[in-house]
Short mmCIF file of C-alpha atoms in Angstrom, two decimals:
data_model
loop_
_atom_site.label_atom_id
_atom_site.label_comp_id
_atom_site.label_asym_id
_atom_site.label_seq_id
_atom_site.Cartn_x
_atom_site.Cartn_y
_atom_site.Cartn_z
CA MET A 21 0.00 0.00 0.00
CA LYS A 22 2.81 2.42 0.89
CA GLN A 23 4.54 1.64 -2.39
CA GLN A 24 1.38 2.47 -4.33
CA ILE A 25 1.05 5.81 -2.55
CA ILE A 26 4.73 6.62 -3.17
CA LYS A 27 4.39 5.74 -6.88
CA THR A 28 1.30 7.92 -7.17
CA LEU A 29 3.07 10.84 -5.49
CA LEU A 30 6.14 10.43 -7.72
CA ILE A 31 4.02 10.35 -10.86
CA ALA A 32 2.02 13.39 -9.71
CA GLY A 33 5.27 15.27 -9.00
CA LEU A 34 6.68 14.34 -12.40
CA ILE A 35 3.54 15.49 -14.18
CA THR A 36 3.53 18.77 -12.24
CA SER A 37 7.19 19.52 -12.97
CA THR A 38 6.80 18.57 -16.65
CA ALA A 39 3.75 20.81 -17.00
CA GLY A 40 5.72 23.68 -15.47
CA THR A 41 8.55 23.10 -17.96
CA TRP A 42 6.10 23.10 -20.90
CA ALA A 43 4.52 26.32 -19.64
CA LYS A 44 7.95 27.98 -19.42
CA ALA A 45 8.85 26.78 -22.93
CA GLU A 46 5.61 28.21 -24.33
CA GLU A 47 6.19 31.46 -22.45
CA ASN A 48 9.74 31.78 -23.84
CA GLU A 49 8.55 30.89 -27.34
CA ALA A 50 5.90 33.63 -27.18
CA LYS A 51 8.52 36.18 -26.11
CA ALA A 52 11.12 35.11 -28.70
CA LYS A 53 9.75 37.29 -31.48
CA GLY A 54 12.78 39.34 -32.43
CA SER A 55 16.53 39.25 -32.05
CA ILE A 56 17.16 42.78 -30.74
CA GLY A 57 15.47 43.99 -27.59
CA SER A 58 14.22 47.57 -27.75
CA LYS A 59 12.10 47.89 -24.63
CA GLY A 60 12.98 51.14 -22.88
CA VAL A 61 15.36 52.23 -25.65
CA PRO A 62 14.78 55.76 -26.98
CA GLN A 63 13.64 55.78 -30.60
CA ALA A 64 16.62 57.96 -31.54
CA GLU A 65 18.87 54.99 -30.64
CA PHE A 66 17.08 52.49 -32.92
CA PRO A 67 19.32 53.02 -35.98
CA LYS A 68 22.43 52.28 -33.90
CA LEU A 69 20.96 48.94 -32.78
CA ALA A 70 19.77 47.69 -36.18
CA LYS A 71 22.06 45.07 -37.72
CA ILE A 72 20.49 45.20 -41.19
CA SER A 73 19.97 48.32 -43.29
CA VAL A 74 16.68 49.86 -44.28
CA GLU A 75 17.51 48.89 -47.89
CA LYS A 76 18.01 45.24 -46.90
CA ALA A 77 14.73 45.19 -44.92
CA THR A 78 12.92 46.72 -47.90
CA SER A 79 14.42 44.15 -50.26
CA ILE A 80 13.38 41.28 -47.97
CA ALA A 81 9.82 42.62 -47.75
CA LYS A 82 9.60 43.16 -51.53
CA ASP A 83 10.78 39.57 -52.10
CA LYS A 84 7.80 38.48 -50.00
CA VAL A 85 5.30 40.94 -51.52
CA PRO A 86 6.20 42.59 -54.84
CA GLY A 87 4.73 46.06 -55.20
CA SER A 88 5.19 49.73 -54.39
CA VAL A 89 6.81 50.57 -51.07
CA LEU A 90 4.78 53.23 -49.26
CA SER A 91 6.93 53.56 -46.14
CA VAL A 92 9.60 51.88 -44.05
CA GLY A 93 10.33 52.58 -40.41
CA LEU A 94 12.20 51.21 -37.41
CA GLU A 95 9.76 50.43 -34.63
CA ASN A 96 9.48 48.81 -31.24
CA GLU A 97 7.18 45.82 -31.73
CA ASP A 98 6.42 43.92 -28.50
CA GLY A 99 9.80 44.95 -27.09
CA PHE A 100 11.83 44.08 -30.19
CA LEU A 101 13.39 46.23 -32.87
CA VAL A 102 11.77 45.68 -36.27
CA TYR A 103 11.32 47.35 -39.61
CA ALA A 104 7.67 47.90 -40.58
CA VAL A 105 7.56 47.92 -44.39
CA ASN A 106 4.27 49.06 -45.96
CA ILE A 107 3.70 47.86 -49.53
CA THR A 108 0.79 48.09 -51.95
CA ASP A 109 0.70 45.16 -54.37
CA GLN A 110 -0.51 45.12 -58.00
CA LYS A 111 -4.09 44.49 -56.83
CA SER A 112 -4.00 47.56 -54.52
CA VAL A 113 -3.89 45.39 -51.41
CA HIS A 114 -1.96 47.06 -48.59
CA HIS A 115 0.59 44.84 -46.78
CA GLU A 116 2.59 45.57 -43.66
CA ILE A 117 5.62 43.29 -43.47
CA ILE A 118 7.42 43.14 -40.11
CA VAL A 119 11.13 42.38 -40.61
CA ASP A 120 13.49 41.62 -37.71
CA ALA A 121 16.09 44.42 -37.60
CA GLY A 122 18.72 42.00 -36.33
CA ASN A 123 18.57 39.00 -38.63
CA GLY A 124 16.22 39.99 -41.47
CA LYS A 125 13.61 37.31 -40.76
CA ILE A 126 10.00 38.14 -41.56
CA LEU A 127 8.15 38.05 -38.27
CA ALA A 128 4.65 38.94 -39.50
CA GLU A 129 2.59 40.03 -42.46
CA MET A 130 -0.70 41.85 -42.24
CA LYS A 131 -2.80 42.84 -45.21
CA LYS A 132 -5.80 45.06 -45.71
CA ASP A 133 -7.95 44.87 -48.82
CA HIS A 134 -10.42 47.56 -49.87
CA SER A 135 -13.96 46.49 -49.04
CA SER A 136 -16.42 46.30 -51.92
CA LYS A 137 -18.24 49.36 -50.46
CA GLU A 138 -15.01 51.42 -50.58
CA LYS A 139 -14.40 50.32 -54.17
CA GLU A 140 -17.96 51.33 -55.12
CA ASP A 141 -17.48 54.75 -53.51
CA GLU A 142 -14.20 55.25 -55.37
CA GLU A 143 -15.84 54.29 -58.68
CA GLU A 144 -18.75 56.68 -58.06
CA ASP A 145 -16.34 59.50 -57.26
CA GLY A 146 -14.55 58.85 -60.54
CA ASP A 147 -17.81 58.92 -62.60
CA ASP A 148 -18.79 62.43 -61.43
CA ASP A 149 -15.97 64.13 -63.38
#
């Protein structure tokens, strides 16, 4: 009987410690978004920290989404230094590509398409001339 209780306690302890390890791994994975920390760094210092150039970040983003570059800027994104590259593709879809300022990896891509209502309004505005 004592052996059964000891086995149960050991298994429960192992499960608890393993669950804690998994939680820490998930927490670290969620925080590992960029390679250069920028939390608390003044924006004026961002260019000194960046390891890749604005031209390189733009090239990386345009390889992902060909189109016209609207803007590029160094930003603090969740505590990491990134380039936010805004591109409009051939179909007039706006893309924001987030490029790691340390290693050039694409961390995120967001896109915004015109709604059909906006397109209708634009077409109506063009017909009035």
